[in-house]
XYZ file of C-alpha atoms in Angstrom:
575
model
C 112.184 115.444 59.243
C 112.934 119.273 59.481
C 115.912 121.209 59.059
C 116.688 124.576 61.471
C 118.178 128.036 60.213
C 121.796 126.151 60.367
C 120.461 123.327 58.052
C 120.711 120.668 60.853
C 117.890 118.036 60.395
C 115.821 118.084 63.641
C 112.850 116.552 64.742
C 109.610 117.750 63.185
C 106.518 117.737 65.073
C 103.684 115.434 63.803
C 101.108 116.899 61.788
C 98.009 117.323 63.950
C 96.085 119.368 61.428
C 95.676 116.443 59.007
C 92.391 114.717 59.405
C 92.536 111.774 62.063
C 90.690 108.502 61.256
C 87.141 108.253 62.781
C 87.345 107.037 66.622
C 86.903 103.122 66.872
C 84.915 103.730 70.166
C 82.010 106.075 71.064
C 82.463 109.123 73.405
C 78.620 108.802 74.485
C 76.751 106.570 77.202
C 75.767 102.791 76.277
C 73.109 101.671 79.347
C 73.532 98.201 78.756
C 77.578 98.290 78.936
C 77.415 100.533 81.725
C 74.726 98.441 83.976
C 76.553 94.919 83.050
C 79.768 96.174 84.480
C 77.432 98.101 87.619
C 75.509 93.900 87.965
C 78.741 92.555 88.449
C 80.454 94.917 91.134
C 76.595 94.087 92.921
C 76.905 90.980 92.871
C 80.768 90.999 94.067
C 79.465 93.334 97.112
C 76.261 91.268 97.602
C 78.847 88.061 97.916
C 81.053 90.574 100.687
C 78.128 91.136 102.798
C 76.857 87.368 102.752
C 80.821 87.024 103.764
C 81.286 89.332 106.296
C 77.728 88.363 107.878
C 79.068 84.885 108.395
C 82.146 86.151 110.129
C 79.958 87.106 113.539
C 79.025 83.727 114.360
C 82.043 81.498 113.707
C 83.895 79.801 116.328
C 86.660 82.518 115.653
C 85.628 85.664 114.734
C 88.690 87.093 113.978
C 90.505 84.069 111.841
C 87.323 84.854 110.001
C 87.434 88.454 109.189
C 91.022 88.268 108.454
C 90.628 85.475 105.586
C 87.650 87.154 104.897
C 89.782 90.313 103.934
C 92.079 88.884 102.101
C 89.091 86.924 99.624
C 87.087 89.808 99.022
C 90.282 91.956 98.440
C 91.474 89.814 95.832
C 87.911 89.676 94.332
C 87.786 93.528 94.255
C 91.296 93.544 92.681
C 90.038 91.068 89.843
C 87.135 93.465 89.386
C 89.266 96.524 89.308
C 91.848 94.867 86.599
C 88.768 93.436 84.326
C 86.435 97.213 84.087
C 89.346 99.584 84.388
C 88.616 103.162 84.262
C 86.176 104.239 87.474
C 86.595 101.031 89.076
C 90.333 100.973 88.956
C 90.518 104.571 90.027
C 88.240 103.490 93.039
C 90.541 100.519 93.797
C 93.611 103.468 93.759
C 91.587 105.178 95.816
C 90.721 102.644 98.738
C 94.962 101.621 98.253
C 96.582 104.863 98.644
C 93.877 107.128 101.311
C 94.534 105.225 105.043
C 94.381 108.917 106.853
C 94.492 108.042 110.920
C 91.764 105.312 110.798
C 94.368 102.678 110.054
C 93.449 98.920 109.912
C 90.257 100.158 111.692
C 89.089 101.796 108.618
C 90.228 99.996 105.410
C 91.781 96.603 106.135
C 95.332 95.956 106.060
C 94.339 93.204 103.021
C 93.095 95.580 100.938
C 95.803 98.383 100.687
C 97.834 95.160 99.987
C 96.286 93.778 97.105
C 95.103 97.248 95.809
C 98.398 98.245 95.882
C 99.090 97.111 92.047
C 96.702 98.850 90.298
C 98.298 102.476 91.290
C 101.134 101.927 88.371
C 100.726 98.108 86.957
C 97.490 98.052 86.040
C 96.888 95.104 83.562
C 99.309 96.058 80.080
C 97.298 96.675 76.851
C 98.906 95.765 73.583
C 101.115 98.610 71.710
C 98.587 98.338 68.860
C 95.737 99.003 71.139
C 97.079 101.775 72.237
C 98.689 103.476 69.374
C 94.929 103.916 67.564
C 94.478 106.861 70.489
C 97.938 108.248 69.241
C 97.205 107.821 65.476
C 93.145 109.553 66.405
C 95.182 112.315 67.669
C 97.954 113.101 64.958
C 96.310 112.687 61.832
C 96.925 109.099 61.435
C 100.754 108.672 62.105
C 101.565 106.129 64.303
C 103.625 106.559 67.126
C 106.459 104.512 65.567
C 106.442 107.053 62.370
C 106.733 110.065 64.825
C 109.589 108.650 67.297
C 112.692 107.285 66.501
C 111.840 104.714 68.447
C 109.471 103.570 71.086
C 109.122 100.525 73.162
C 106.042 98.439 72.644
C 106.275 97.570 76.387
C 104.538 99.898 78.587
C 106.546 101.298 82.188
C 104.047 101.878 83.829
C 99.710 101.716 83.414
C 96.417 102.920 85.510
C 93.254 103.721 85.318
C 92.948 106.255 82.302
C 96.366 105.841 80.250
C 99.362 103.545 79.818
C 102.906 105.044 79.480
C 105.727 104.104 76.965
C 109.478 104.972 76.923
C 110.093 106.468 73.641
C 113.069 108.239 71.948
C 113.029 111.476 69.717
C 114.369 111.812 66.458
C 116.894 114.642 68.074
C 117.770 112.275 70.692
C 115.525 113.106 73.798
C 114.029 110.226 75.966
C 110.621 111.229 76.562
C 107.641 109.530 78.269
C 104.554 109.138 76.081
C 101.097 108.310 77.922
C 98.483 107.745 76.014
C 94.527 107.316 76.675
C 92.758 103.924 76.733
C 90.833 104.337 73.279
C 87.777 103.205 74.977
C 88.067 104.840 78.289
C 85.449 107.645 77.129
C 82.763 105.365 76.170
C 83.493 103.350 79.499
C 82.864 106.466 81.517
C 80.436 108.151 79.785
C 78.380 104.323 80.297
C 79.388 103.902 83.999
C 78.740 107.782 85.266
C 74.967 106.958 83.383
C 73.979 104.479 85.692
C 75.991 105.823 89.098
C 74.005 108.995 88.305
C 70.911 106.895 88.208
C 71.685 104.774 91.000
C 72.473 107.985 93.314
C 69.299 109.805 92.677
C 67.424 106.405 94.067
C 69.765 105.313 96.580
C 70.279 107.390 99.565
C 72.813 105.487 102.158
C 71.705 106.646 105.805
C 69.250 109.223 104.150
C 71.984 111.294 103.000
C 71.853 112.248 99.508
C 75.682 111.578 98.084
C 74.499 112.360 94.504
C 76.627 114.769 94.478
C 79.524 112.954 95.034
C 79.244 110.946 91.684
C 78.907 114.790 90.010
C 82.052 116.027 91.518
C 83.817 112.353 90.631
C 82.642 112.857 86.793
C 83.440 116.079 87.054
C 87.134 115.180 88.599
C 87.880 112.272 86.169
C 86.542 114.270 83.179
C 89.400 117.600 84.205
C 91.632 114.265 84.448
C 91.044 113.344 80.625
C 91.907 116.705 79.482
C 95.796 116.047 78.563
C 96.429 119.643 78.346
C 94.861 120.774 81.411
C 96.981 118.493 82.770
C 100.138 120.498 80.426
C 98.799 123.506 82.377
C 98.853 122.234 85.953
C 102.478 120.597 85.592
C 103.801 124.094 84.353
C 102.343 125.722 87.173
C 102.981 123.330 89.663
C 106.700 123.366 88.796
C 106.769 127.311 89.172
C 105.662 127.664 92.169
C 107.636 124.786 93.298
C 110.765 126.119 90.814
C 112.845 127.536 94.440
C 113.094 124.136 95.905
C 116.070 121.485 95.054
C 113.646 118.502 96.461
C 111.442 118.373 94.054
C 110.945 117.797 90.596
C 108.101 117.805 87.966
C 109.155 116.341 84.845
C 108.914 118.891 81.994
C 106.091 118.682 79.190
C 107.017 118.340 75.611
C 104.238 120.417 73.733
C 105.096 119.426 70.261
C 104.117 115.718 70.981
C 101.477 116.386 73.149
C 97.445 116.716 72.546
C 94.198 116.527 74.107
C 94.512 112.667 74.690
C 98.400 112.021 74.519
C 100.833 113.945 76.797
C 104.418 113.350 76.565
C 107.319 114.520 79.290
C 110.886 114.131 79.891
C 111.816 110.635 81.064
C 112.890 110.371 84.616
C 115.407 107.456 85.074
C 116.626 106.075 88.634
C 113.287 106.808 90.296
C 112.281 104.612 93.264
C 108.456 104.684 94.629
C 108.044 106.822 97.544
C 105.870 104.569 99.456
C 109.016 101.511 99.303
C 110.723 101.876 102.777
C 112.477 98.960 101.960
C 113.365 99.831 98.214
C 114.799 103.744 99.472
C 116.981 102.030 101.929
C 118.253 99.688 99.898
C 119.062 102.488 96.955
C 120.764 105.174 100.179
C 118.002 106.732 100.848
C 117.000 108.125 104.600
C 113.078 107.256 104.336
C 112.890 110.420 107.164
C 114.574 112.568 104.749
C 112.196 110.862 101.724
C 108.483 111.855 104.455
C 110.193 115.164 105.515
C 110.429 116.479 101.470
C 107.127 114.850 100.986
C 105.197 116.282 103.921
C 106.804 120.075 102.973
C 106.304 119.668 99.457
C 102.552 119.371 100.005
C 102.439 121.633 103.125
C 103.903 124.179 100.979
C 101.089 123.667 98.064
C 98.341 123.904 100.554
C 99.124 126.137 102.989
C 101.063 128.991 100.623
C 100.183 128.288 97.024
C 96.735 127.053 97.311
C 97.103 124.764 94.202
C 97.045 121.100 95.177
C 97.966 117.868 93.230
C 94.891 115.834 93.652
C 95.926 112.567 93.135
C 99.075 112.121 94.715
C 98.911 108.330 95.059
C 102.457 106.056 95.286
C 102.095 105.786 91.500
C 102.334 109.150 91.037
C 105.212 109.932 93.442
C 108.256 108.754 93.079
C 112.315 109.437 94.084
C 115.112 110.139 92.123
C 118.872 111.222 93.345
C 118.670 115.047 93.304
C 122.250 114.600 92.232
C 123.285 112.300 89.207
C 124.488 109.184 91.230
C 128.584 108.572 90.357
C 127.853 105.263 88.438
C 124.254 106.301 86.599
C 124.538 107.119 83.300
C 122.654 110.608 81.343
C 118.881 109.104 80.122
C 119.995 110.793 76.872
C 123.410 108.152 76.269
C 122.217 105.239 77.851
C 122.588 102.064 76.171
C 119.962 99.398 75.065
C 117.659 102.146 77.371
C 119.198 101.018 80.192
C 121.411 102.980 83.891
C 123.052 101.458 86.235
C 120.618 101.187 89.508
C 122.124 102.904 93.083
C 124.243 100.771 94.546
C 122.984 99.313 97.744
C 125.845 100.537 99.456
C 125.336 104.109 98.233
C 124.781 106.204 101.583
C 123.133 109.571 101.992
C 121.375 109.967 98.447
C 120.110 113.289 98.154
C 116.415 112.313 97.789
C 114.287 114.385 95.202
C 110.178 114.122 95.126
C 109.234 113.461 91.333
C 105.928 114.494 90.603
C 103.666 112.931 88.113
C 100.388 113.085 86.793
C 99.210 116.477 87.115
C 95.464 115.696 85.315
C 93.631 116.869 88.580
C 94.209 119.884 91.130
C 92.463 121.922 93.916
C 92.518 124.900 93.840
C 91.493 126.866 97.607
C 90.655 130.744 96.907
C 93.401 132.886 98.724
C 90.804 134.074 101.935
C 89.492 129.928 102.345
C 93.629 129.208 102.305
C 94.257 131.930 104.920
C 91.535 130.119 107.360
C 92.785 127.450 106.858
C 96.131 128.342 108.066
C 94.999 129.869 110.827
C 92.972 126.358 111.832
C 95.889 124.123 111.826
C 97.791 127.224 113.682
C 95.098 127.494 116.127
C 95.110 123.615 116.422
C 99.106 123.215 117.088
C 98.578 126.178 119.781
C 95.792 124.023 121.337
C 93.461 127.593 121.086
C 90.251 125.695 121.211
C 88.221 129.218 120.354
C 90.001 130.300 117.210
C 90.051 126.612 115.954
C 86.275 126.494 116.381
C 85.713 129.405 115.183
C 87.630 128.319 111.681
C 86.021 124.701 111.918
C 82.692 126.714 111.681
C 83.451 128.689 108.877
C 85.053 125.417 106.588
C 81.699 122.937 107.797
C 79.149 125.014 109.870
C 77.629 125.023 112.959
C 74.570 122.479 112.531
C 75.062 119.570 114.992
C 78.494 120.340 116.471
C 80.245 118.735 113.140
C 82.876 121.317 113.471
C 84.824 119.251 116.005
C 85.550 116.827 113.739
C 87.241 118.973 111.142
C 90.664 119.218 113.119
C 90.780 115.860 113.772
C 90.170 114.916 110.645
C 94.043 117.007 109.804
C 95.821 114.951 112.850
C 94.242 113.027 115.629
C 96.775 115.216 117.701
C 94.225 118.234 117.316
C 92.063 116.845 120.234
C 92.893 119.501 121.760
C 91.587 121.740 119.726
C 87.639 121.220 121.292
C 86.566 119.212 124.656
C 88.160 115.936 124.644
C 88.124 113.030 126.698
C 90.630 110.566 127.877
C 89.534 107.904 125.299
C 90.224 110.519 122.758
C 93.207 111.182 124.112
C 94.184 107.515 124.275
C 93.159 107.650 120.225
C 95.535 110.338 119.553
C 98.257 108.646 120.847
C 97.150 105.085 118.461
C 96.845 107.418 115.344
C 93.308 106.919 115.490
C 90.030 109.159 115.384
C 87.631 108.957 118.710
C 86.373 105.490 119.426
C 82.420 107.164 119.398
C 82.894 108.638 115.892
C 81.010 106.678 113.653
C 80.055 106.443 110.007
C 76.930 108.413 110.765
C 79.051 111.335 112.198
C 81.121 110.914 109.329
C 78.504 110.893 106.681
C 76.897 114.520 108.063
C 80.267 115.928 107.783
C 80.870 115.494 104.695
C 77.637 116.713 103.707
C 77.938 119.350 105.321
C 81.444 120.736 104.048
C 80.260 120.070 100.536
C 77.005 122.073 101.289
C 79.002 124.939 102.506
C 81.227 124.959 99.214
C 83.642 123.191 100.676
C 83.828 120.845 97.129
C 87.883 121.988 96.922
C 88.662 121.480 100.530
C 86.977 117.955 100.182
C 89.714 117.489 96.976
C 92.809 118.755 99.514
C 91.894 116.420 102.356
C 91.761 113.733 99.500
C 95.186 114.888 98.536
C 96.568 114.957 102.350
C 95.071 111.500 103.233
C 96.875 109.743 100.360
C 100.221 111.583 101.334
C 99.831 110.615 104.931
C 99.048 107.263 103.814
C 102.707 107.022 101.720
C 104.407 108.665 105.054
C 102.419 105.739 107.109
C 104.538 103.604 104.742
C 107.653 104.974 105.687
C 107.299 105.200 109.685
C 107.588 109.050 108.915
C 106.508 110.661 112.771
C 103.275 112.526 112.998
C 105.009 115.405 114.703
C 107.456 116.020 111.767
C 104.370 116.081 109.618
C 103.166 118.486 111.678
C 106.380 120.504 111.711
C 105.598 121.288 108.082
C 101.741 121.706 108.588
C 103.358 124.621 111.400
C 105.791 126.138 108.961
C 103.991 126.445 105.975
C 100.507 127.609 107.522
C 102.903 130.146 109.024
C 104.223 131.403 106.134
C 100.417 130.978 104.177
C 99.488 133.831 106.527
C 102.082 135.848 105.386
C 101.207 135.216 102.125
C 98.024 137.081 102.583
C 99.811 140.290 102.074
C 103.064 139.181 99.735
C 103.605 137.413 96.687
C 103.529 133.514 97.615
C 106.642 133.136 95.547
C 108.300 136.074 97.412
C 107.648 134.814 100.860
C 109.337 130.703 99.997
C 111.923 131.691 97.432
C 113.608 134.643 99.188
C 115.382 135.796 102.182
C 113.163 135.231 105.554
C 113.228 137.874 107.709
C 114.260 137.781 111.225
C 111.136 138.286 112.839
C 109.671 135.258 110.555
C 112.368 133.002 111.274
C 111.407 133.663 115.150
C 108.009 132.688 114.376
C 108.664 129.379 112.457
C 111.489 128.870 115.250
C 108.250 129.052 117.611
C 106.026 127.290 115.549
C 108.635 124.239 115.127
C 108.280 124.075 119.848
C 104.716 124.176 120.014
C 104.555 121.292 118.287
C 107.006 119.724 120.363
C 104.671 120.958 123.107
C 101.732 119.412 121.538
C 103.792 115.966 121.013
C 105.136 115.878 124.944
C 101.488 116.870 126.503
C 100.411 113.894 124.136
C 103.254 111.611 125.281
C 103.048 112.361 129.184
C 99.164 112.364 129.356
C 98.681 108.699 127.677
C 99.674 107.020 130.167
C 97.233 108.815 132.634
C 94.186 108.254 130.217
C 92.936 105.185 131.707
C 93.088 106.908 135.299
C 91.376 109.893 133.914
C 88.502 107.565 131.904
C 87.922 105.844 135.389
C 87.455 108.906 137.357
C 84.685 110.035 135.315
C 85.423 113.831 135.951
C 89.147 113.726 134.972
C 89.579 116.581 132.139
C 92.297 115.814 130.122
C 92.282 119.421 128.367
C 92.817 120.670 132.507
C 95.555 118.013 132.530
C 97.426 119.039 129.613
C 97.162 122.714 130.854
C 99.009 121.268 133.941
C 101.507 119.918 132.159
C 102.466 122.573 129.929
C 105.302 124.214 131.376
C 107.214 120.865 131.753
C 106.439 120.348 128.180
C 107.731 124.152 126.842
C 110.511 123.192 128.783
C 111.109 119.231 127.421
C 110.091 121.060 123.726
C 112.409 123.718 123.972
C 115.612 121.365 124.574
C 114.377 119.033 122.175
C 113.912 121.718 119.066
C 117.713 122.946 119.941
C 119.048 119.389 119.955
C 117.152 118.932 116.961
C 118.864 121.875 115.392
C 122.149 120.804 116.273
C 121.880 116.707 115.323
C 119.201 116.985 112.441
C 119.176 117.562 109.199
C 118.166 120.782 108.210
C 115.324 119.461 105.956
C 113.870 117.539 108.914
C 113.047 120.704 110.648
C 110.998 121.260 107.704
C-alpha cells in the first residue's frame, strides 16, 4: 500500500527489483522431452495415413472419409490439449486459417473440434500458474499484489492462461500469465523440428525455414512487453475509429512474462453467428468492422496483428448496453448479458493478444495496394507486374498470388471457365495442387517475402471468422478497394492524416469508384457462371473475352446497385 500527494492510500506496484526465486523449469532444450512428445504426434500421423489409405477401397468412400475426419480430428485435439505450446498453436492454426479452399482444404471435422483450443485450452491450477507471477515480482504472489483474483481462469491457449483480477484502487484488470514450463517445452520441441527439417525435405522443397520463422514468431510472442508495445501502437493508429477497441495495458503489473489489461466485460466471439444474433448484433455489420479493421492495418498502416484467431477477436456493445452494469461496480464480478431482444447493438471489434505483428515496409505496402487495385480493375498487366515483384517470375508462380487474396482475382491473369466456375464456389482452380502450392511459398519467402507470408496468415484467419458469419466476398472486397485506395495515398501523407481527417472530394470520387468496380467484378462473376460449362465445352471459349463483353451491362447493373446501396445500407457496410 502507497499513499499519493493528497494522502489517499492507492495501489502500489509490486516490487520487481527484489530477487525472484530460481525458475522451477529450464529455459534450455531437453532432446529426450522434445523427441517423446515429436514420437507421439508420428505415431498419431502414421495411424492417419494407415486411416485415410483404407478410405479408397471401402464400399463407400465417402461414409469413410467423413468418419475418418471426425477420428483423427479428435485424436489431433487430444494431442493438442496433452503437449500444449507448439502443438496447440498448430491445432489454432489448422482451426482458425480456411482461406477459399473450404472443406476441400482442411475438413469441416477439424475446424470443429479444433475450435476449443483457440480460448479453452485445458485450465491449469491457480498455483501452477502463480509460480510464473511470483518468478516475475520478486516472490509476491498474485493474491498479495491484487485485491483479489479469481483462481478460475476466463480464458487459456497455447502460451498463457488469463485470470480476472481486481486492483487494490478498484480497477478490473485481466492478468495473463505464462505457462511456467512453456520455455523449456519450446526450446525442446524447436530442437528436434530443427533437426527433423534439415533431413526431411517434403516434395524436395526445403521448408527449414519455416520452423526458423515459427521459432522466431512464437519466441516475439513470449516477449510480454513486445506485446505492451504492439497493443499501444495498434490502438493509435486505430485511435480515429469508434469500431474498434484494444484493451489498454496496465504497465505497473506487467513484465516480461505477465501482461495485464483492462477487463473487457459483455464481449461475444466474433466467429458466433448464432451468439451475435442472439445478443442484437447484425453479423454483416460484425464482418463489415472486421474486414475494414484489417484492410485498414494492411493496406494504410502496414502493421498487422498476426494472430487474429476467434480467440483473439471478440465483440462488445460500442455503447454501454441500458441494463449492463460498469466492470468497475459490478457485483460478485458479474453484468447483466444483452438481452436477446436487444436490436441494433452497435458492434465494436475487441482486439486481443497483440504478442505477434507484421510489419510490410512502406514501398512493399504501396505494391501491394496497387495489386489488389489492379486485381478489382481486372488490369491483368499491372497485377502481373506486382505479382512478380511480391514472388518472382520463375515458373509462372505469380498467377497464383492474386488468387491467393480472393478467388474473384481470376481475372487478374488468363483464366479458364473451370476457374471461373471456382471463383464463383469460393474455391482456388481445380489444377492447383500442393506442388504449385509448395513452389510458391518458397518462392515468396526466397524473395523476402517472410512479412507478407505473416499478413496472408493474418487475412486467411480473418476470412475464415467472416466464412463464419456468411459475411459476402464482395463486401470484403469493398474494404480491400477502399483501404488499398487510401494506402496509395498514404505514400505521400501521414497514414494517420489520410483515415482520421477530412477526405477530400476528389478521394471520395475515387473510393465512390472503387466501391462499383467491385460491383463490376461481382456481376461479370455472377452473369458468366452460368455460361462456364458452355465455355469449358467449347474448348476455345475465353472467359476473360466474355467478361469484356459483358462489362458495360455490369457498370451499368454496378452502378444502380452502389446507389441503392447508399441509400438502404448502412454506412459501415460500404466500408
Amino acid at each position: 500500500m502507497a499513499a499519493d500527494a493528497n494522502g489517499d492510500v492507492v495501489d502500489a506496484a509490486p516490487d520487481v527489483a527484489a530477487a525472484p526465486p530460481p525458475p522451477k523449469y529450464s529455459s534450455g532444450p531437453d532432446m529426450g522431452l522434445g523427441m517423446g512428445r515429436a514420437m507421439l504426434a508420428m505415431q498419431l500421423f502414421e495411424k492417419g495415413k494407415k486411416l485415410y489409405a483404407d478410405c479408397e477401397a471401402d464400399p463407400n468412400p465417402e461414409e469413410a472419409y467423413e468418419r475418418t475426419h471426425r477420428l483423427m480430428a479428435d485424436e489431433c485435439l487430444k494431442l493438442a490439449q496433452s503437449h500444449g505450446g507448439i502443438y496447440n498453436k498448430a491445432a489454432q492454426f489448422v482451426a482458425s486459417l480456411q482461406g477459399g479452399a473450404g472443406d476441400k482444404g482442411i475438413p469441416k471435422a477439424y475446424i470443429e473440434a479444433l475450435k476449443v483450443v483457440t480460448d479453452k485450452a485445458p485450465f491449469k491450477p491457480f498455483s501452477e500458474m502463480d509460480e510464473c507471477f511470483q518468478e516475475e515480482f520478486g516472490g509476491k504472489s498474485a493474491k498479495e499484489v491484487f485485491a483479489s483474483i479469481d483462481e478460475n481462469p476466463i480464458a487459456a491457449a497455447s502460451l498463457a492462461q488469463v485470470h480476472r483480477a481486481v486492483t487494490k484502487d478498484g480497477r478490473h484488470v485481466a492478468v495473463k500469465m505464462q505457462y511456467p514450463w512453456l520455455k523449456q517445452h519450446l526450446a525442446s520441441d524447436f530442437a528436434v523440428f530443427t533437426m527433423f527439417g534439415q533431413q526431411i525435405k517434403p516434395g524436395g522443397f526445403d521448408l527449414s525455414w519455416l520452423v526458423r520463422d515459427f521459432q522466431v514468431s512464437l519466441t516475439a510472442e513470449l516477449d510480454f512487453e513486445g506485446e505492451a508495445a504492439n497493443a499501444e501502437r495498434c490502438a493509435e493508429d486505430l485511435a480515429h475509429r469508434p469500431d474498434v477497441l484494444v484493451p489498454d495495458v496496465v504497465k505497473e503489473f506487467s513484465s516480461k512474462r505477465v501482461m495485464t489489461t483492462q477487463y473487457v466485460p459483455d464481449m461475444t466471439r466474433c466467429d458466433n453467428r448464432e451468439g451475435l444474433i442472439k445478443a442484437g448484433y447484425d453479423p454483416k455489420r460484425v464482418g463489415a468492422a472486421l474486414a475494414s479493421v484489417f484492410a485498414e492495418m494492411v493496406f494504410v498502416h502496414g502493421h498487422v496483428h498476426g494472430d487474429p484467431h476467434a480467440g483473439n477477436v471478440y465483440v462488445r456493445p460500442r455503447k454501454p448496453l441500458p441494463n449492463a452494469k460498469d466492470a468497475n461496480a459490478e457485483t460478485n464480478g458479474k453484468t447483466e448479458e444483452a438481452s436477446a431482444s436487444s436490436s441494433n447493438v452497435e458492434p465494436q471489434i475487441v482486439l486481443l493478444d497483440h504478442g505477434l505483428y507484421h510489419d510490410i515496409s512502406d514501398d512493399l505496402r504501396a505494391d501491394f495496394c496497387e495489386l489488389v487495385r489492379a486485381s478489382v480493375n481486372r488490369d491483368a498487366f499491372t497485377a502481373r507486374k506486382m505479382s512478380i515483384r511480391f514472388c518472382g517470375e520463375s515458373g509462372g508462380l505469380f498467377r497464383f498470388f492474386p488468387l491467393v487474396l480472393s478467388p474473384w482475382f481470376v481475372f487478374s491473369s488468363d483464366v479458364t471457365a473451370a476457374d471461373l466456375q471456382a471463383a464463383r464456389k469460393g474455391a482456388l482452380p481445380p489444377n492447383t495442387n500442393l506442388e504449385d502450392i509448395g513452389k510458391f511459398l518458397v518462392s515468396l519467402h526466397d524473395e523476402g517475402g517472410t512479412n507478407m507470408l505473416g499478413v496472408l496468415h493474418s487475412l486467411g484467419y480473418t476470412r475464415g471468422i467472416l466464412n463464419d458469419l456468411k459475411f459476402p466476398e464482395h463486401l470484403r472486397l469493398r474494404a480491400f478497394a477502399k483501404f488499398a485506395t487510401l494506402g496509395v495515398a498514404v505514400k505521400d501523407q501521414n497514414a494517420k492524416a489520410v483515415v482520421s481527417s477530412g477526405i477530400s472530394s476528389m478521394m471520395a470520387f475515387s473510393l465512390l469508384l472503387a466501391q462499383v468496380r467491385v460491383e463490376v467484378l461481382k456481376w461479370i462473376i455472377a452473369v458468366l457462371t452460368p455460361v462456364a460449362p458452355i465455355l469449358a465445352i467449347a474448348g476455345k471459349g475465353s472467359p476473360g473475352l466474355a467478361a469484356t463483353m459483358v462489362s458495360p451491362a455490369a457498370h451499368g447493373l454496378a452502378a444502380l446497385a452502389v446507389f441503392i446501396a447508399r441509400l438502404t445500407e448502412h454506412p459501415e457496410l460500404m466500408c
